[in-house]
CSV table of C-alpha atoms in Angstrom, one decimal:
chain,number,residue,atom,x,y,z
A,1,MET,CA,22.2,-22.5,-28.1
A,2,THR,CA,18.4,-22.8,-28.4
A,3,ILE,CA,16.3,-21.3,-25.6
A,4,ASP,CA,12.6,-22.0,-25.2
A,5,TRP,CA,11.6,-18.6,-24.0
A,6,GLN,CA,7.9,-19.4,-23.7
A,7,LYS,CA,8.8,-22.3,-21.5
A,8,GLU,CA,10.9,-20.1,-19.3
A,9,VAL,CA,8.0,-17.6,-19.0
A,10,GLU,CA,5.6,-20.4,-18.1
A,11,ALA,CA,7.8,-21.5,-15.2
A,12,ARG,CA,7.7,-17.9,-13.8
A,13,LYS,CA,4.2,-16.8,-14.7
A,14,GLU,CA,2.7,-17.2,-11.2
A,15,ASP,CA,5.6,-15.1,-9.7
A,16,LEU,CA,5.2,-12.5,-12.4
A,17,LEU,CA,1.5,-12.2,-11.7
A,18,GLU,CA,1.9,-11.9,-8.0
A,19,ASP,CA,4.6,-9.2,-8.4
A,20,LEU,CA,2.4,-7.3,-10.9
A,21,LYS,CA,-0.7,-7.4,-8.6
A,22,ASN,CA,1.3,-5.9,-5.8
A,23,LEU,CA,2.6,-3.2,-8.0
A,24,LEU,CA,-0.8,-2.4,-9.3
A,25,ARG,CA,-2.1,-2.0,-5.8
A,26,VAL,CA,0.1,1.1,-5.5
A,27,ASN,CA,-2.0,4.2,-6.4
A,28,SER,CA,0.7,6.1,-8.4
A,29,GLU,CA,-1.3,9.0,-9.6
A,30,ARG,CA,0.6,12.3,-9.6
A,31,ASP,CA,-0.5,14.6,-6.8
A,32,ASP,CA,1.1,18.0,-6.8
A,33,SER,CA,-0.7,18.9,-3.6
A,34,LYS,CA,1.5,16.4,-1.8
A,35,VAL,CA,4.9,17.1,-3.4
A,36,THR,CA,7.9,17.1,-1.1
A,37,GLU,CA,11.6,16.9,-1.6
A,38,ASP,CA,11.3,13.2,-1.0
A,39,ALA,CA,8.3,12.8,-3.3
A,40,PRO,CA,8.8,15.1,-6.3
A,41,PHE,CA,5.6,14.0,-8.0
A,42,GLY,CA,3.7,13.1,-4.8
A,43,PRO,CA,3.8,9.9,-2.7
A,44,GLY,CA,2.1,7.6,-5.2
A,45,PRO,CA,4.7,7.8,-8.0
A,46,ARG,CA,7.5,7.6,-5.5
A,47,ASP,CA,6.1,4.5,-3.8
A,48,ALA,CA,5.6,2.7,-7.0
A,49,LEU,CA,9.1,3.6,-8.2
A,50,LYS,CA,10.6,2.3,-5.0
A,51,HIS,CA,8.4,-0.8,-5.2
A,52,MET,CA,9.6,-1.7,-8.6
A,53,LEU,CA,13.3,-1.0,-7.7
A,54,ALA,CA,12.8,-3.3,-4.7
A,55,TYR,CA,12.1,-6.2,-7.1
A,56,GLY,CA,15.5,-5.6,-8.7
A,57,GLU,CA,17.2,-5.6,-5.3
A,58,ARG,CA,15.4,-8.8,-4.3
A,59,ASP,CA,16.5,-10.5,-7.5
A,60,GLY,CA,20.2,-9.5,-7.3
A,61,PHE,CA,20.4,-6.8,-10.0
A,62,VAL,CA,22.4,-3.7,-9.6
A,63,VAL,CA,19.9,-1.0,-8.6
A,64,LYS,CA,20.0,2.8,-8.2
A,65,ASN,CA,17.3,5.2,-7.1
A,66,VAL,CA,18.0,8.7,-8.4
A,67,ASP,CA,16.4,10.8,-5.7
A,68,ASN,CA,12.9,9.3,-6.2
A,69,TYR,CA,12.6,10.9,-9.6
A,70,ALA,CA,13.5,7.7,-11.5
A,71,GLY,CA,15.9,4.8,-11.1
A,72,HIS,CA,17.4,1.9,-13.0
A,73,ILE,CA,18.0,-1.8,-12.8
A,74,ASP,CA,21.2,-3.1,-14.4
A,75,MET,CA,22.7,-6.3,-15.6
A,76,GLY,CA,25.7,-7.1,-17.8
A,77,GLU,CA,28.8,-5.1,-18.8
A,78,GLY,CA,30.0,-3.6,-22.0
A,79,ASP,CA,31.0,-0.5,-23.9
A,80,GLU,CA,27.4,0.0,-25.1
A,81,THR,CA,24.2,0.1,-23.1
A,82,LEU,CA,20.8,-1.2,-24.2
A,83,GLY,CA,18.1,0.9,-22.5
A,84,ILE,CA,14.6,-0.3,-21.6
A,85,PHE,CA,12.2,2.5,-20.4
A,86,GLY,CA,9.1,1.9,-18.4
A,87,HIS,CA,7.0,4.1,-16.1
A,88,MET,CA,5.2,3.6,-12.8
A,89,ASP,CA,3.0,6.6,-12.8
A,90,VAL,CA,-0.6,6.4,-14.0
A,91,VAL,CA,-3.3,8.7,-15.1
A,92,PRO,CA,-6.2,9.4,-12.6
A,93,ALA,CA,-8.6,6.4,-12.4
A,94,GLY,CA,-11.6,8.6,-13.0
A,95,ASP,CA,-15.2,7.3,-12.9
A,96,GLY,CA,-17.0,4.4,-14.5
A,97,TRP,CA,-15.1,1.4,-13.1
A,98,ASP,CA,-16.8,-1.9,-12.4
A,99,THR,CA,-14.1,-2.8,-9.8
A,100,ASP,CA,-11.7,-1.0,-7.5
A,101,PRO,CA,-9.0,0.4,-10.0
A,102,TYR,CA,-6.3,-0.2,-7.4
A,103,GLU,CA,-7.3,-3.8,-6.4
A,104,PRO,CA,-6.4,-5.9,-9.4
A,105,VAL,CA,-9.0,-8.4,-10.6
A,106,ILE,CA,-8.5,-11.3,-12.9
A,107,LYS,CA,-11.5,-12.2,-15.0
A,108,ASP,CA,-12.0,-13.8,-18.4
A,109,GLY,CA,-8.2,-14.1,-18.9
A,110,LYS,CA,-7.6,-10.4,-18.3
A,111,ILE,CA,-6.2,-8.4,-15.4
A,112,PHE,CA,-8.1,-5.3,-14.6
A,113,ALA,CA,-6.6,-2.3,-12.8
A,114,ARG,CA,-5.3,1.2,-13.5
A,115,GLY,CA,-1.8,0.7,-15.0
A,116,SER,CA,-2.4,-2.9,-16.1
A,117,SER,CA,-1.7,-2.0,-19.8
A,118,ASP,CA,-0.1,1.5,-19.3
A,119,ASP,CA,2.5,0.8,-18.1
A,120,LYS,CA,3.0,-1.5,-15.2
A,121,GLY,CA,1.9,-4.7,-17.0
A,122,PRO,CA,4.3,-4.2,-19.9
A,123,SER,CA,7.1,-3.0,-17.6
A,124,MET,CA,6.7,-6.1,-15.5
A,125,ALA,CA,7.0,-8.2,-18.7
A,126,ALA,CA,10.2,-6.4,-19.6
A,127,TYR,CA,11.6,-6.8,-16.1
A,128,TYR,CA,10.9,-10.6,-16.0
A,129,ALA,CA,12.5,-10.9,-19.5
A,130,MET,CA,15.7,-9.5,-17.9
A,131,LYS,CA,15.2,-11.8,-14.9
A,132,ILE,CA,15.0,-14.9,-17.2
A,133,ILE,CA,18.3,-13.9,-18.9
A,134,LYS,CA,19.9,-13.4,-15.4
A,135,ASP,CA,18.5,-16.7,-14.1
A,136,LEU,CA,19.9,-18.6,-17.1
A,137,ASP,CA,23.3,-16.9,-16.6
A,138,LEU,CA,23.4,-16.0,-20.3
A,139,LYS,CA,26.6,-14.1,-21.3
A,140,LEU,CA,26.1,-10.5,-22.6
A,141,SER,CA,28.5,-8.2,-24.3
A,142,LYS,CA,26.5,-5.0,-23.5
A,143,LYS,CA,25.0,-3.5,-20.4
A,144,VAL,CA,21.2,-3.8,-20.1
A,145,ARG,CA,19.6,-1.0,-18.1
A,146,PHE,CA,15.9,-0.9,-17.3
A,147,VAL,CA,15.1,2.8,-16.6
A,148,VAL,CA,12.1,3.2,-14.3
A,149,GLY,CA,10.3,6.5,-14.6
A,150,SER,CA,7.6,8.2,-12.5
A,151,ASP,CA,6.3,11.1,-14.4
A,152,GLU,CA,5.6,9.9,-18.0
A,153,GLU,CA,1.9,10.8,-17.9
A,154,SER,CA,2.5,14.4,-17.0
A,155,GLY,CA,5.6,16.5,-17.7
A,156,TRP,CA,8.5,14.0,-18.0
A,157,GLY,CA,10.2,15.8,-15.2
A,158,ASP,CA,11.5,12.4,-14.1
A,159,MET,CA,13.6,11.9,-17.2
A,160,ALA,CA,14.8,15.5,-17.3
A,161,TYR,CA,16.2,15.0,-13.8
A,162,TYR,CA,17.5,11.5,-14.5
A,163,PHE,CA,19.5,12.4,-17.5
A,164,GLU,CA,21.1,15.3,-15.6
A,165,HIS,CA,22.6,12.7,-13.3
A,166,GLU,CA,23.0,9.5,-15.4
A,167,GLU,CA,24.4,8.6,-18.8
A,168,GLU,CA,22.1,8.1,-21.7
A,169,PRO,CA,21.9,4.6,-23.1
A,170,ASP,CA,23.1,4.1,-26.7
A,171,PHE,CA,19.9,2.6,-28.0
A,172,GLY,CA,16.8,0.9,-26.7
A,173,PHE,CA,13.0,0.6,-26.5
A,174,SER,CA,10.0,1.3,-24.3
A,175,PRO,CA,7.4,-1.4,-23.6
A,176,ASP,CA,4.6,1.1,-23.7
A,177,ALA,CA,2.8,0.8,-27.0
A,178,GLU,CA,2.2,-1.9,-29.6
A,179,PHE,CA,3.8,-4.6,-31.6
A,180,PRO,CA,5.2,-5.1,-34.2
A,181,ILE,CA,7.0,-1.8,-33.4
A,182,ILE,CA,6.5,1.9,-33.1
A,183,ASN,CA,9.5,3.5,-34.8
A,184,GLY,CA,7.9,6.9,-35.3
A,185,GLU,CA,6.0,9.3,-33.0
A,186,LYS,CA,4.4,12.6,-33.8
A,187,GLY,CA,5.3,15.8,-32.2
A,188,ASN,CA,3.5,16.9,-29.0
A,189,VAL,CA,2.6,20.3,-27.7
A,190,SER,CA,-0.3,21.9,-25.7
A,191,LEU,CA,-1.8,25.3,-26.4
A,192,GLY,CA,-4.0,27.0,-23.9
A,193,LEU,CA,-7.0,29.2,-24.8
A,194,HIS,CA,-7.5,31.7,-22.0
A,195,PHE,CA,-10.5,34.0,-21.1
A,196,GLN,CA,-11.5,36.5,-18.5
A,197,GLY,CA,-14.0,35.5,-15.8
A,198,ASN,CA,-16.8,37.9,-16.4
A,199,ASN,CA,-20.4,37.4,-17.4
A,200,ALA,CA,-22.9,39.7,-19.2
A,201,GLY,CA,-26.6,39.3,-19.9
A,202,ASP,CA,-29.4,37.3,-18.2
A,203,TYR,CA,-27.6,33.9,-18.2
A,204,VAL,CA,-24.7,33.6,-15.8
A,205,LEU,CA,-22.1,30.8,-16.0
A,206,LYS,CA,-20.9,30.3,-12.4
A,207,SER,CA,-18.5,27.5,-13.2
A,208,PHE,CA,-17.5,25.0,-15.8
A,209,THR,CA,-15.1,22.1,-15.2
A,210,SER,CA,-14.1,19.1,-17.3
A,211,GLY,CA,-11.1,16.9,-17.7
A,212,LEU,CA,-8.4,15.3,-15.6
A,213,ARG,CA,-5.3,15.5,-17.7
A,214,GLU,CA,-4.4,17.0,-21.1
A,215,ASN,CA,-3.7,13.6,-22.5
A,216,MET,CA,-7.1,12.2,-21.7
A,217,VAL,CA,-10.4,12.8,-23.4
A,218,PRO,CA,-12.7,14.1,-20.7
A,219,GLY,CA,-15.3,11.6,-19.7
A,220,THR,CA,-17.4,14.0,-17.5
A,221,ALA,CA,-18.2,17.7,-17.3
A,222,GLU,CA,-20.0,19.9,-14.8
A,223,ALA,CA,-21.5,23.4,-15.1
A,224,LYS,CA,-23.3,25.6,-12.6
A,225,LEU,CA,-25.3,28.5,-13.9
A,226,GLU,CA,-28.0,31.0,-13.1
A,227,VAL,CA,-30.9,31.6,-15.5
A,228,PRO,CA,-33.4,34.5,-15.7
A,229,ASN,CA,-36.4,32.7,-14.1
A,230,THR,CA,-37.9,29.4,-13.0
A,231,ASP,CA,-39.8,28.9,-16.3
A,232,VAL,CA,-36.5,29.1,-18.2
A,233,ALA,CA,-35.0,26.6,-15.7
A,234,ILE,CA,-37.8,24.1,-16.3
A,235,ALA,CA,-37.5,24.6,-20.1
A,236,MET,CA,-33.7,24.0,-19.9
A,237,GLU,CA,-34.3,20.7,-18.1
A,238,GLU,CA,-36.5,19.5,-20.9
A,239,ALA,CA,-34.0,20.7,-23.6
A,240,PHE,CA,-31.2,18.9,-21.8
A,241,PHE,CA,-32.9,15.6,-21.8
A,242,LYS,CA,-33.7,16.0,-25.5
A,243,PHE,CA,-30.0,16.8,-26.1
A,244,THR,CA,-28.8,13.7,-24.4
A,245,GLU,CA,-31.3,11.6,-26.4
A,246,ALA,CA,-30.0,13.0,-29.6
A,247,ASN,CA,-26.3,12.7,-28.8
A,248,PRO,CA,-24.0,9.9,-27.5
A,249,VAL,CA,-24.0,11.3,-24.0
A,250,SER,CA,-25.9,11.0,-20.7
A,251,GLY,CA,-26.2,13.1,-17.6
A,252,MET,CA,-28.3,14.9,-15.0
A,253,ILE,CA,-29.7,18.4,-14.7
A,254,GLU,CA,-31.1,19.9,-11.5
A,255,ALA,CA,-32.8,23.2,-11.0
A,256,ASP,CA,-33.2,25.0,-7.6
A,257,GLY,CA,-35.2,28.1,-8.5
A,258,THR,CA,-33.1,29.9,-11.0
A,259,PHE,CA,-29.9,28.0,-10.1
A,260,VAL,CA,-29.1,25.1,-12.4
A,261,SER,CA,-26.5,22.3,-12.1
A,262,ILE,CA,-25.6,20.1,-15.0
A,263,GLU,CA,-23.5,16.9,-15.1
A,264,LEU,CA,-22.8,15.4,-18.5
A,265,VAL,CA,-21.1,12.0,-19.1
A,266,GLY,CA,-19.3,11.1,-22.3
A,267,LYS,CA,-16.5,8.6,-22.8
A,268,GLY,CA,-12.9,8.9,-21.8
A,269,ALA,CA,-10.0,7.8,-24.1
A,270,HIS,CA,-6.3,8.3,-24.7
A,271,GLY,CA,-5.7,11.9,-25.8
A,272,ALA,CA,-3.6,10.6,-28.8
A,273,SER,CA,-6.8,9.2,-30.3
A,274,PRO,CA,-9.4,11.8,-29.4
A,275,GLN,CA,-11.8,10.5,-32.1
A,276,SER,CA,-12.2,7.3,-30.0
A,277,GLY,CA,-13.7,9.1,-27.1
A,278,ILE,CA,-16.7,11.3,-26.5
A,279,ASN,CA,-15.6,14.7,-25.1
A,280,ALA,CA,-17.9,15.6,-22.3
A,281,GLY,CA,-16.5,19.1,-22.1
A,282,THR,CA,-17.3,20.1,-25.7
A,283,PHE,CA,-20.7,18.4,-25.7
A,284,LEU,CA,-21.7,20.3,-22.6
A,285,ALA,CA,-20.5,23.6,-24.2
A,286,THR,CA,-22.4,22.7,-27.4
A,287,PHE,CA,-25.6,22.4,-25.3
A,288,LEU,CA,-25.0,25.7,-23.4
A,289,ASP,CA,-24.0,27.6,-26.6
A,290,THR,CA,-27.7,27.8,-27.6
A,291,TYR,CA,-28.4,30.1,-24.6
A,292,ALA,CA,-27.8,33.9,-24.3
A,293,PHE,CA,-24.7,34.0,-22.1
A,294,GLY,CA,-22.6,37.1,-22.4
A,295,GLY,CA,-19.1,38.4,-21.8
A,296,ALA,CA,-16.1,36.1,-21.4
A,297,ALA,CA,-18.5,33.3,-20.4
A,298,LYS,CA,-20.1,33.4,-23.8
A,299,GLN,CA,-16.7,33.5,-25.4
A,300,PHE,CA,-15.5,30.4,-23.5
A,301,ILE,CA,-18.7,28.4,-24.3
A,302,HIS,CA,-18.8,29.4,-28.0
A,303,VAL,CA,-15.1,28.7,-28.7
A,304,ALA,CA,-15.5,25.3,-27.1
A,305,ALA,CA,-18.6,24.6,-29.1
A,306,ALA,CA,-17.8,26.2,-32.5
A,307,TYR,CA,-14.1,25.5,-32.8
A,308,VAL,CA,-13.1,22.8,-30.5
A,309,HIS,CA,-16.1,20.4,-30.5
A,310,GLU,CA,-15.2,17.2,-32.4
A,311,ASP,CA,-12.3,19.1,-34.2
A,312,PHE,CA,-10.1,16.0,-33.9
A,313,TYR,CA,-7.9,17.0,-36.8
A,314,GLY,CA,-7.7,20.8,-36.3
A,315,GLU,CA,-9.9,21.7,-39.3
A,316,LYS,CA,-12.2,24.1,-37.5
A,317,LEU,CA,-9.1,25.7,-35.8
A,318,GLY,CA,-7.5,26.2,-39.2
A,319,VAL,CA,-4.4,24.1,-38.5
A,320,ALA,CA,-5.2,20.8,-40.2
A,321,TYR,CA,-2.2,19.0,-41.8
A,322,GLU,CA,-1.4,15.6,-43.1
A,323,ASP,CA,2.0,14.0,-43.8
A,324,GLU,CA,2.3,11.0,-46.1
A,325,LYS,CA,4.3,9.0,-43.6
A,326,MET,CA,3.2,10.3,-40.2
A,327,GLY,CA,-0.5,10.9,-41.0
A,328,LYS,CA,-2.8,13.6,-39.7
A,329,LEU,CA,-2.4,16.2,-37.0
A,330,THR,CA,-4.7,15.4,-34.1
A,331,MET,CA,-6.1,17.6,-31.3
A,332,ASN,CA,-7.5,16.7,-27.9
A,333,ALA,CA,-9.2,19.2,-25.7
A,334,GLY,CA,-8.4,17.7,-22.4
A,335,LEU,CA,-9.0,20.3,-19.7
A,336,PHE,CA,-11.7,23.0,-19.3
A,337,ALA,CA,-12.0,25.5,-16.4
A,338,PHE,CA,-14.2,28.6,-15.9
A,339,LYS,CA,-15.0,30.4,-12.7
A,340,ALA,CA,-17.2,33.5,-12.6
A,341,ASP,CA,-15.0,36.1,-10.9
A,342,GLU,CA,-14.3,39.6,-12.1
A,343,GLU,CA,-10.9,39.3,-10.3
A,344,SER,CA,-9.9,36.0,-11.7
A,345,THR,CA,-7.0,35.8,-14.1
A,346,GLN,CA,-6.9,34.3,-17.6
A,347,ALA,CA,-4.7,31.5,-16.2
A,348,GLU,CA,-7.8,30.3,-14.2
A,349,ASN,CA,-10.2,30.2,-17.2
A,350,PHE,CA,-9.0,28.1,-20.0
A,351,ILE,CA,-9.3,25.3,-22.5
A,352,ASN,CA,-6.2,23.2,-22.9
A,353,MET,CA,-5.7,21.6,-26.3
A,354,ASN,CA,-3.1,18.9,-26.8
A,355,PHE,CA,-1.8,18.6,-30.4
A,356,ARG,CA,0.0,15.6,-31.9
A,357,PHE,CA,1.6,16.8,-35.1
A,358,PRO,CA,3.6,15.2,-38.0
A,359,LYS,CA,6.7,16.4,-39.7
A,360,GLY,CA,5.9,19.5,-41.7
A,361,VAL,CA,4.2,21.3,-38.8
A,362,THR,CA,5.9,23.9,-36.6
A,363,VAL,CA,4.8,24.9,-33.1
A,364,GLU,CA,5.0,28.5,-34.2
A,365,GLY,CA,2.7,27.8,-37.1
A,366,LEU,CA,0.2,26.1,-34.8
A,367,GLU,CA,0.1,29.1,-32.5
A,368,ILE,CA,-0.3,31.6,-35.3
A,369,GLY,CA,-3.1,29.5,-36.9
A,370,VAL,CA,-5.1,29.0,-33.7
A,371,GLU,CA,-4.6,32.7,-32.7
A,372,LYS,CA,-5.9,33.8,-36.2
A,373,THR,CA,-9.0,31.6,-35.8
A,374,VAL,CA,-10.1,32.2,-32.2
A,375,GLY,CA,-8.4,35.5,-31.3
A,376,MET,CA,-11.4,37.4,-32.7
A,377,GLU,CA,-13.6,35.4,-30.2
A,378,GLY,CA,-11.7,36.8,-27.2
A,379,ALA,CA,-9.3,34.0,-26.5
A,380,THR,CA,-5.6,34.5,-25.8
A,381,VAL,CA,-3.3,31.7,-26.9
A,382,THR,CA,-0.4,30.4,-24.9
A,383,ARG,CA,2.1,27.6,-25.4
A,384,GLY,CA,2.7,24.8,-22.9
A,385,ALA,CA,6.2,24.4,-21.4
A,386,ARG,CA,6.9,21.0,-23.0
A,387,VAL,CA,7.5,20.7,-26.7
A,388,MET,CA,8.4,17.4,-28.4
A,389,GLU,CA,9.4,17.3,-32.0
A,390,PRO,CA,8.4,14.4,-34.3
A,391,HIS,CA,10.7,11.3,-33.9
A,392,TYR,CA,11.6,8.6,-36.4
A,393,VAL,CA,14.0,5.7,-36.5
A,394,PRO,CA,14.4,4.2,-40.0
A,395,MET,CA,13.4,0.6,-40.8
A,396,ASP,CA,17.0,-0.3,-41.8
A,397,ASP,CA,18.4,0.6,-38.4
A,398,PRO,CA,19.8,-2.6,-36.8
A,399,LEU,CA,17.6,-2.0,-33.7
A,400,VAL,CA,14.4,-1.9,-35.7
A,401,ALA,CA,15.4,-4.8,-37.9
A,402,THR,CA,16.3,-7.0,-35.0
A,403,LEU,CA,13.1,-6.2,-33.0
A,404,LEU,CA,10.9,-6.9,-36.1
A,405,GLN,CA,12.7,-10.2,-36.7
A,406,VAL,CA,12.1,-11.3,-33.1
A,407,TYR,CA,8.4,-10.4,-33.5
A,408,GLU,CA,8.1,-12.4,-36.7
A,409,ASP,CA,9.9,-15.4,-35.2
A,410,HIS,CA,7.5,-15.5,-32.2
A,411,THR,CA,4.2,-14.8,-34.0
A,412,GLY,CA,4.7,-16.0,-37.5
A,413,GLU,CA,3.3,-12.6,-38.6
A,414,LYS,CA,5.1,-10.1,-40.9
A,415,GLY,CA,6.5,-7.1,-39.0
A,416,TYR,CA,5.9,-3.6,-40.2
A,417,GLU,CA,6.6,-0.1,-39.1
A,418,GLN,CA,4.1,2.1,-37.3
A,419,ILE,CA,3.9,5.8,-36.4
A,420,ILE,CA,1.6,7.0,-33.6
A,421,GLY,CA,0.3,10.1,-32.0
A,422,GLY,CA,1.1,8.9,-28.5
A,423,GLY,CA,4.4,9.9,-26.9
A,424,THR,CA,6.6,7.2,-25.3
A,425,TYR,CA,9.9,7.1,-23.6
A,426,GLY,CA,11.2,5.5,-26.8
A,427,ARG,CA,11.7,9.0,-28.2
A,428,LEU,CA,14.2,9.8,-25.4
A,429,LEU,CA,17.0,8.2,-27.5
A,430,LYS,CA,18.0,9.0,-31.0
A,431,ARG,CA,17.9,5.3,-31.7
A,432,GLY,CA,14.9,4.6,-29.5
A,433,VAL,CA,11.5,3.0,-30.3
A,434,ALA,CA,8.4,1.6,-28.6
A,435,TYR,CA,8.0,-2.1,-28.8
A,436,GLY,CA,4.8,-3.8,-27.5
A,437,ALA,CA,3.4,-4.9,-25.2
A,438,MET,CA,0.0,-4.8,-27.0
A,439,PHE,CA,-0.6,-7.0,-30.1
A,440,PRO,CA,-2.4,-6.2,-33.3
A,441,GLY,CA,-6.1,-6.2,-32.9
A,442,TYR,CA,-6.0,-5.5,-29.1
A,443,THR,CA,-8.8,-3.6,-27.3
A,444,ASP,CA,-7.3,-0.3,-26.2
A,445,THR,CA,-8.4,0.6,-22.7
A,446,MET,CA,-5.4,2.9,-21.8
A,447,HIS,CA,-6.6,6.0,-19.9
A,448,GLN,CA,-10.1,4.6,-19.7
A,449,ALA,CA,-12.2,3.0,-17.0
A,450,ASN,CA,-11.9,-0.8,-16.6
A,451,GLU,CA,-8.3,-0.8,-18.1
A,452,PHE,CA,-7.0,-4.3,-18.6
A,453,MET,CA,-4.3,-6.4,-20.1
A,454,SER,CA,-4.8,-9.9,-21.5
A,455,LEU,CA,-2.8,-12.5,-19.6
A,456,ASP,CA,-1.9,-14.3,-22.8
A,457,ASP,CA,-0.5,-11.1,-24.2
A,458,LEU,CA,1.4,-10.4,-21.0
A,459,PHE,CA,3.2,-13.7,-21.1
A,460,ARG,CA,3.7,-13.7,-24.8
A,461,ALA,CA,5.3,-10.2,-24.6
A,462,THR,CA,7.6,-11.4,-21.8
A,463,ALA,CA,9.0,-14.1,-24.1
A,464,ILE,CA,9.4,-11.7,-27.0
A,465,TYR,CA,11.2,-9.2,-24.7
A,466,ALA,CA,13.6,-11.8,-23.3
A,467,ASP,CA,14.6,-13.0,-26.8
A,468,ALA,CA,14.9,-9.4,-28.1
A,469,ILE,CA,17.1,-8.3,-25.1
A,470,TYR,CA,19.3,-11.3,-25.5
A,471,ARG,CA,19.8,-10.8,-29.3
A,472,LEU,CA,20.5,-7.1,-28.9
A,473,ALA,CA,22.9,-7.5,-26.0
A,474,LYS,CA,24.6,-10.9,-26.3
């Protein structure tokens, strides 16, 4: 039986787009201030999860909501289960958008909105792939389960809860990365550098904040400080403008007597590729490091400037490592916080560093290496709660081989393996990978302002997913 998958997608593309637009309108940023028993990650992720599951109910699938943590949409029966993993939560929209991030806009063949490429657009492509198979009444020998998550961008608490209550699929993929395939992912852990909240000397750092999430390169940073006198404040203004002219940043500085406020703008990016962004936090620290702050404030600024600034591969921190297959360790400094308060705890004054590490690196080794480097500068090192070890599925695994063959058949391009620093739900399964929905040469706008997905790529990915699911489950 020959099926023209692209033709089937073409017949449904208007419905697909309408469903995607409505899903994108749901602001599904995690909000811990609004957590309830009914909304474990805040109302946004819950509402987006329920919205997606409602599509499955509308279209006649078997649907289950697991206490608003996650859910699934099922079709087919069999002794084995093919799992497809998508997520409805998104990173904060942040600044710099040309349009409302939660009112999708189609322009120049692209759909712009937060979540369009990460991960609502790809998830909708995978869902419509299942819908095509169901509409055509194609016979399957395996169950196909689309698992819908709501906390992928934060702590993966959704999947921890889900797998406490539901069986794990036997194999599967996540439509949350790139074609031809992602069959390897680096390990992932965050280390915190903590400081006291005191100052010493003539310059006083009142506060310093930068970053929205540990897996985003901070696009903005703010600092409030007090300087010795008005002449120093005026001179600092002049020095700041010279700094912005000499570096790839912009910003504003305002002096009110001896009180100075600074806002610096860099460029946000996905934390798995920190070298593609411009970290506003470390650039602002680099500017402030030329002034005579003292105490813990000086330690905070100096560590950020001397050891963290543009240390994408952990060289300044003394933990650089490269594996022949998985590549280099990377580091993203995603969160900065300092508040001048003698009573504040080290938990309130910190730099959060997210590491993506290849095989050959241990978390204990990272801690020891960082502590050795910055411990003498007054920083205390702590480990984040979530640790993910490196993940790899061999090329000769039937799952990988089948998915690559489908890609080659639809594109005419040779498939090849890829290993990334990003972490996807593909790693949840021993035989799990990430598969699309972005094609080679795409413009990466994930975790950035003006996020978009090409409509041609959206529809082409849907056809590939339909064919792949059918081959894996028929």
